[in-house]
Amino acid sequence: MRDKKMNLHIFDGEGGTGGNGGAGDGGQGGSTGYTFEQAEEIANNRAEKASRAALADFYRKQGLSEEEITTAIKEFKTRQAANKPDIDKIQKERDDALRENAEMKNEKVLRAKGVKDDDLDYVMFKVSKLVDDKTDFSKAAEKFLKENPRYTGAGGYRISGSSSTESNSSGGNMNTSINDAIRRAARR
């Protein structure tokens, strides 16, 4: 059985087949082809022409004159361009949202490790410098906080709102016991 070779060419519509007649390579010694960018440009030009022709035909059927058709097509293309999404803006918004999400996760990690709110931004900055391909944020935070424990709440002090646990254990709170003492004194 004989192998059939196909000689495919891309033509831009100008000049037909270039005299090849569809047989062989037209004596050019090699196949003609286009780069991807050239092929894309040709396809876009053809699509543009087809779109314009379809719009013009539609407007002709509506009874518009050639001048009105030209104006209507310009308006259509202007509206179409205005409605086209701004890819760069969308990508920037996505990147900003991803960065903000990562920052929130990192803050959560630092808070869980006891970093004080006053030191959060500084510690996050320092820890982010330690992050690389082998070390994630959590491991870098552990390393930094182990070397710099002053940024955690460890060894800090607690403030209690009550001077006595006795009043809390009896079901009341400090205000209730003070108010009761004032009432008893006023009855005398």
PDB file of C-alpha atoms in Angstrom:
ATOM      1  CA  MET A   1       0.000   0.000   0.000  1.00  0.00           C
ATOM      2  CA  ARG A   2       1.210   3.450  -0.850  1.00  0.00           C
ATOM      3  CA  ASP A   3       1.594   6.242   1.742  1.00  0.00           C
ATOM      4  CA  LYS A   4      -0.185   9.425   0.791  1.00  0.00           C
ATOM      5  CA  LYS A   5       1.447  12.679   1.781  1.00  0.00           C
ATOM      6  CA  MET A   6      -0.610  15.781   2.278  1.00  0.00           C
ATOM      7  CA  ASN A   7       0.863  19.150   1.521  1.00  0.00           C
ATOM      8  CA  LEU A   8      -1.153  21.632   3.569  1.00  0.00           C
ATOM      9  CA  HIS A   9      -0.736  25.346   3.133  1.00  0.00           C
ATOM     10  CA  ILE A  10      -2.306  28.278   4.891  1.00  0.00           C
ATOM     11  CA  PHE A  11      -3.395  31.052   2.585  1.00  0.00           C
ATOM     12  CA  ASP A  12      -4.407  34.521   3.594  1.00  0.00           C
ATOM     13  CA  GLY A  13      -6.963  34.880   0.817  1.00  0.00           C
ATOM     14  CA  GLU A  14      -4.864  37.211  -1.264  1.00  0.00           C
ATOM     15  CA  GLY A  15      -3.848  35.733  -4.583  1.00  0.00           C
ATOM     16  CA  GLY A  16      -5.576  32.362  -4.327  1.00  0.00           C
ATOM     17  CA  THR A  17      -3.324  29.312  -4.333  1.00  0.00           C
ATOM     18  CA  GLY A  18      -0.263  31.126  -5.539  1.00  0.00           C
ATOM     19  CA  GLY A  19      -0.123  29.090  -8.758  1.00  0.00           C
ATOM     20  CA  ASN A  20       0.444  25.764  -7.014  1.00  0.00           C
ATOM     21  CA  GLY A  21      -2.695  24.227  -8.349  1.00  0.00           C
ATOM     22  CA  GLY A  22      -2.664  22.099  -5.223  1.00  0.00           C
ATOM     23  CA  ALA A  23       0.007  19.711  -6.532  1.00  0.00           C
ATOM     24  CA  GLY A  24       3.502  19.443  -5.139  1.00  0.00           C
ATOM     25  CA  ASP A  25       5.145  22.366  -3.494  1.00  0.00           C
ATOM     26  CA  GLY A  26       4.985  24.666  -6.496  1.00  0.00           C
ATOM     27  CA  GLY A  27       8.683  24.265  -7.208  1.00  0.00           C
ATOM     28  CA  GLN A  28       9.642  26.222  -4.113  1.00  0.00           C
ATOM     29  CA  GLY A  29      11.956  23.565  -2.738  1.00  0.00           C
ATOM     30  CA  GLY A  30      10.260  23.631   0.692  1.00  0.00           C
ATOM     31  CA  SER A  31       6.856  24.007   2.210  1.00  0.00           C
ATOM     32  CA  THR A  32       5.457  27.436   2.902  1.00  0.00           C
ATOM     33  CA  GLY A  33       4.061  28.027   6.306  1.00  0.00           C
ATOM     34  CA  TYR A  34       3.328  30.742   8.770  1.00  0.00           C
ATOM     35  CA  THR A  35       4.362  31.332  12.316  1.00  0.00           C
ATOM     36  CA  PHE A  36       1.685  31.015  14.930  1.00  0.00           C
ATOM     37  CA  GLU A  37       1.465  34.795  15.239  1.00  0.00           C
ATOM     38  CA  GLN A  38       1.028  35.216  11.474  1.00  0.00           C
ATOM     39  CA  ALA A  39      -1.634  32.501  11.342  1.00  0.00           C
ATOM     40  CA  GLU A  40      -3.436  34.083  14.294  1.00  0.00           C
ATOM     41  CA  GLU A  41      -3.349  37.493  12.598  1.00  0.00           C
ATOM     42  CA  ILE A  42      -4.735  36.019   9.394  1.00  0.00           C
ATOM     43  CA  ALA A  43      -7.495  34.239  11.300  1.00  0.00           C
ATOM     44  CA  ASN A  44      -8.356  37.422  13.209  1.00  0.00           C
ATOM     45  CA  ASN A  45      -8.486  39.445   9.973  1.00  0.00           C
ATOM     46  CA  ARG A  46     -10.793  36.886   8.375  1.00  0.00           C
ATOM     47  CA  ALA A  47     -13.002  36.785  11.453  1.00  0.00           C
ATOM     48  CA  GLU A  48     -13.132  40.596  11.462  1.00  0.00           C
ATOM     49  CA  LYS A  49     -14.147  40.677   7.790  1.00  0.00           C
ATOM     50  CA  ALA A  50     -16.771  37.967   8.313  1.00  0.00           C
ATOM     51  CA  SER A  51     -18.157  39.764  11.359  1.00  0.00           C
ATOM     52  CA  ARG A  52     -18.378  43.063   9.502  1.00  0.00           C
ATOM     53  CA  ALA A  53     -20.050  41.379   6.522  1.00  0.00           C
ATOM     54  CA  ALA A  54     -22.606  39.677   8.774  1.00  0.00           C
ATOM     55  CA  LEU A  55     -23.385  42.928  10.598  1.00  0.00           C
ATOM     56  CA  ALA A  56     -23.657  44.864   7.316  1.00  0.00           C
ATOM     57  CA  ASP A  57     -26.007  42.218   5.910  1.00  0.00           C
ATOM     58  CA  PHE A  58     -28.135  42.359   9.047  1.00  0.00           C
ATOM     59  CA  TYR A  59     -28.380  46.153   8.930  1.00  0.00           C
ATOM     60  CA  ARG A  60     -29.145  46.116   5.185  1.00  0.00           C
ATOM     61  CA  LYS A  61     -32.076  43.793   5.888  1.00  0.00           C
ATOM     62  CA  GLN A  62     -33.240  46.335   8.469  1.00  0.00           C
ATOM     63  CA  GLY A  63     -33.329  48.963   5.691  1.00  0.00           C
ATOM     64  CA  LEU A  64     -30.352  51.090   6.718  1.00  0.00           C
ATOM     65  CA  SER A  65     -28.289  53.006   4.184  1.00  0.00           C
ATOM     66  CA  GLU A  66     -24.544  52.296   3.725  1.00  0.00           C
ATOM     67  CA  GLU A  67     -23.667  55.371   5.795  1.00  0.00           C
ATOM     68  CA  GLU A  68     -25.992  54.271   8.600  1.00  0.00           C
ATOM     69  CA  ILE A  69     -24.554  50.752   8.400  1.00  0.00           C
ATOM     70  CA  THR A  70     -21.022  52.101   8.841  1.00  0.00           C
ATOM     71  CA  THR A  71     -22.115  54.195  11.838  1.00  0.00           C
ATOM     72  CA  ALA A  72     -24.020  51.269  13.395  1.00  0.00           C
ATOM     73  CA  ILE A  73     -21.034  48.940  13.002  1.00  0.00           C
ATOM     74  CA  LYS A  74     -18.726  51.506  14.642  1.00  0.00           C
ATOM     75  CA  GLU A  75     -21.160  51.858  17.560  1.00  0.00           C
ATOM     76  CA  PHE A  76     -21.416  48.079  17.872  1.00  0.00           C
ATOM     77  CA  LYS A  77     -17.629  47.672  17.986  1.00  0.00           C
ATOM     78  CA  THR A  78     -17.303  50.514  20.510  1.00  0.00           C
ATOM     79  CA  ARG A  79     -19.838  48.857  22.816  1.00  0.00           C
ATOM     80  CA  GLN A  80     -18.195  45.489  22.304  1.00  0.00           C
ATOM     81  CA  ALA A  81     -14.771  46.918  23.251  1.00  0.00           C
ATOM     82  CA  ALA A  82     -16.262  48.627  26.325  1.00  0.00           C
ATOM     83  CA  ASN A  83     -17.764  45.324  27.505  1.00  0.00           C
ATOM     84  CA  LYS A  84     -14.537  43.379  26.987  1.00  0.00           C
ATOM     85  CA  PRO A  85     -13.039  42.421  30.353  1.00  0.00           C
ATOM     86  CA  ASP A  86      -9.734  43.981  31.344  1.00  0.00           C
ATOM     87  CA  ILE A  87      -7.602  40.862  31.800  1.00  0.00           C
ATOM     88  CA  ASP A  88      -4.712  42.722  33.435  1.00  0.00           C
ATOM     89  CA  LYS A  89      -7.045  44.293  35.986  1.00  0.00           C
ATOM     90  CA  ILE A  90      -8.699  40.952  36.753  1.00  0.00           C
ATOM     91  CA  GLN A  91      -5.319  39.256  37.185  1.00  0.00           C
ATOM     92  CA  LYS A  92      -4.140  42.062  39.498  1.00  0.00           C
ATOM     93  CA  GLU A  93      -7.307  41.751  41.592  1.00  0.00           C
ATOM     94  CA  ARG A  94      -6.807  37.976  41.785  1.00  0.00           C
ATOM     95  CA  ASP A  95      -3.155  38.370  42.811  1.00  0.00           C
ATOM     96  CA  ASP A  96      -4.089  40.972  45.445  1.00  0.00           C
ATOM     97  CA  ALA A  97      -6.796  38.685  46.845  1.00  0.00           C
ATOM     98  CA  LEU A  98      -4.387  35.724  46.981  1.00  0.00           C
ATOM     99  CA  ARG A  99      -1.747  37.845  48.725  1.00  0.00           C
ATOM    100  CA  GLU A 100      -4.309  39.158  51.242  1.00  0.00           C
ATOM    101  CA  ASN A 101      -5.555  35.624  51.901  1.00  0.00           C
ATOM    102  CA  ALA A 102      -1.991  34.410  52.506  1.00  0.00           C
ATOM    103  CA  GLU A 103      -1.355  37.331  54.892  1.00  0.00           C
ATOM    104  CA  MET A 104      -4.498  36.501  56.863  1.00  0.00           C
ATOM    105  CA  LYS A 105      -3.449  32.856  57.138  1.00  0.00           C
ATOM    106  CA  ASN A 106       0.024  33.903  58.255  1.00  0.00           C
ATOM    107  CA  GLU A 107      -1.426  36.267  60.878  1.00  0.00           C
ATOM    108  CA  LYS A 108      -3.554  33.406  62.150  1.00  0.00           C
ATOM    109  CA  VAL A 109      -0.462  31.193  62.431  1.00  0.00           C
ATOM    110  CA  LEU A 110       1.429  33.896  64.365  1.00  0.00           C
ATOM    111  CA  ARG A 111      -1.487  34.582  66.700  1.00  0.00           C
ATOM    112  CA  ALA A 112      -1.787  30.855  67.405  1.00  0.00           C
ATOM    113  CA  LYS A 113       1.893  30.869  68.351  1.00  0.00           C
ATOM    114  CA  GLY A 114       1.249  33.684  70.845  1.00  0.00           C
ATOM    115  CA  VAL A 115       2.631  36.706  68.977  1.00  0.00           C
ATOM    116  CA  LYS A 116       1.375  39.935  70.514  1.00  0.00           C
ATOM    117  CA  ASP A 117      -0.753  42.185  68.273  1.00  0.00           C
ATOM    118  CA  ASP A 118       1.698  45.079  68.650  1.00  0.00           C
ATOM    119  CA  ASP A 119       4.501  42.939  67.209  1.00  0.00           C
ATOM    120  CA  LEU A 120       2.490  41.130  64.536  1.00  0.00           C
ATOM    121  CA  ASP A 121       3.546  43.218  61.509  1.00  0.00           C
ATOM    122  CA  TYR A 122       7.224  43.187  62.436  1.00  0.00           C
ATOM    123  CA  VAL A 123       7.288  39.455  63.149  1.00  0.00           C
ATOM    124  CA  MET A 124       5.412  38.717  59.923  1.00  0.00           C
ATOM    125  CA  PHE A 125       7.976  40.759  57.984  1.00  0.00           C
ATOM    126  CA  LYS A 126      10.926  39.000  59.638  1.00  0.00           C
ATOM    127  CA  VAL A 127       9.405  35.524  59.266  1.00  0.00           C
ATOM    128  CA  SER A 128       8.545  36.084  55.596  1.00  0.00           C
ATOM    129  CA  LYS A 129      12.257  36.713  54.942  1.00  0.00           C
ATOM    130  CA  LEU A 130      12.988  33.203  56.249  1.00  0.00           C
ATOM    131  CA  VAL A 131      10.476  31.497  53.929  1.00  0.00           C
ATOM    132  CA  ASP A 132      11.950  29.656  50.949  1.00  0.00           C
ATOM    133  CA  ASP A 133      11.309  26.556  48.841  1.00  0.00           C
ATOM    134  CA  LYS A 134      12.192  24.227  51.717  1.00  0.00           C
ATOM    135  CA  THR A 135      10.708  26.222  54.613  1.00  0.00           C
ATOM    136  CA  ASP A 136       7.068  27.187  54.792  1.00  0.00           C
ATOM    137  CA  PHE A 137       5.731  30.104  56.846  1.00  0.00           C
ATOM    138  CA  SER A 138       4.799  27.992  59.864  1.00  0.00           C
ATOM    139  CA  LYS A 139       8.254  26.415  60.177  1.00  0.00           C
ATOM    140  CA  ALA A 140       9.937  29.781  59.639  1.00  0.00           C
ATOM    141  CA  ALA A 141       7.734  31.283  62.371  1.00  0.00           C
ATOM    142  CA  GLU A 142       8.693  28.515  64.787  1.00  0.00           C
ATOM    143  CA  LYS A 143      12.381  29.094  64.097  1.00  0.00           C
ATOM    144  CA  PHE A 144      12.130  32.888  64.452  1.00  0.00           C
ATOM    145  CA  LEU A 145      10.050  32.758  67.641  1.00  0.00           C
ATOM    146  CA  LYS A 146      12.362  30.153  69.172  1.00  0.00           C
ATOM    147  CA  GLU A 147      15.260  32.563  68.633  1.00  0.00           C
ATOM    148  CA  ASN A 148      13.174  35.633  69.639  1.00  0.00           C
ATOM    149  CA  PRO A 149      10.716  34.594  72.377  1.00  0.00           C
ATOM    150  CA  ARG A 150      10.154  38.201  73.463  1.00  0.00           C
ATOM    151  CA  TYR A 151       7.588  38.575  70.644  1.00  0.00           C
ATOM    152  CA  THR A 152       5.283  35.940  72.089  1.00  0.00           C
ATOM    153  CA  GLY A 153       2.980  36.289  75.075  1.00  0.00           C
ATOM    154  CA  ALA A 154       5.008  33.640  76.904  1.00  0.00           C
ATOM    155  CA  GLY A 155       6.091  34.832  80.320  1.00  0.00           C
ATOM    156  CA  GLY A 156       3.642  37.713  80.232  1.00  0.00           C
ATOM    157  CA  TYR A 157       1.176  38.576  82.940  1.00  0.00           C
ATOM    158  CA  ARG A 158      -2.594  38.235  83.216  1.00  0.00           C
ATOM    159  CA  ILE A 159      -5.058  40.792  84.423  1.00  0.00           C
ATOM    160  CA  SER A 160      -8.018  39.516  86.385  1.00  0.00           C
ATOM    161  CA  GLY A 161     -11.267  41.444  86.669  1.00  0.00           C
ATOM    162  CA  SER A 162     -12.015  40.039  90.112  1.00  0.00           C
ATOM    163  CA  SER A 163     -10.037  40.243  93.338  1.00  0.00           C
ATOM    164  CA  SER A 164     -11.732  37.229  94.837  1.00  0.00           C
ATOM    165  CA  THR A 165     -12.719  33.896  93.410  1.00  0.00           C
ATOM    166  CA  GLU A 166     -15.032  33.411  96.382  1.00  0.00           C
ATOM    167  CA  SER A 167     -17.726  35.771  95.042  1.00  0.00           C
ATOM    168  CA  ASN A 168     -17.552  34.169  91.592  1.00  0.00           C
ATOM    169  CA  SER A 169     -17.868  30.648  92.969  1.00  0.00           C
ATOM    170  CA  SER A 170     -20.979  31.548  94.967  1.00  0.00           C
ATOM    171  CA  GLY A 171     -22.791  32.440  91.752  1.00  0.00           C
ATOM    172  CA  GLY A 172     -22.405  36.231  91.899  1.00  0.00           C
ATOM    173  CA  ASN A 173     -19.883  38.682  90.673  1.00  0.00           C
ATOM    174  CA  MET A 174     -17.988  41.535  92.274  1.00  0.00           C
ATOM    175  CA  ASN A 175     -20.549  44.204  91.313  1.00  0.00           C
ATOM    176  CA  THR A 176     -23.395  42.253  92.861  1.00  0.00           C
ATOM    177  CA  SER A 177     -21.582  41.853  96.162  1.00  0.00           C
ATOM    178  CA  ILE A 178     -20.706  45.588  96.287  1.00  0.00           C
ATOM    179  CA  ASN A 179     -24.301  46.549  95.452  1.00  0.00           C
ATOM    180  CA  ASP A 180     -25.607  44.229  98.165  1.00  0.00           C
ATOM    181  CA  ALA A 181     -23.240  45.796 100.717  1.00  0.00           C
ATOM    182  CA  ILE A 182     -24.458  49.293  99.786  1.00  0.00           C
ATOM    183  CA  ARG A 183     -28.091  48.229 100.153  1.00  0.00           C
ATOM    184  CA  ARG A 184     -27.460  46.672 103.563  1.00  0.00           C
ATOM    185  CA  ALA A 185     -25.752  49.844 104.742  1.00  0.00           C
ATOM    186  CA  ALA A 186     -28.609  52.044 103.463  1.00  0.00           C
ATOM    187  CA  ARG A 187     -31.239  50.020 105.395  1.00  0.00           C
ATOM    188  CA  ARG A 188     -29.691  50.736 108.767  1.00  0.00           C
TER     189      ARG A 188
END
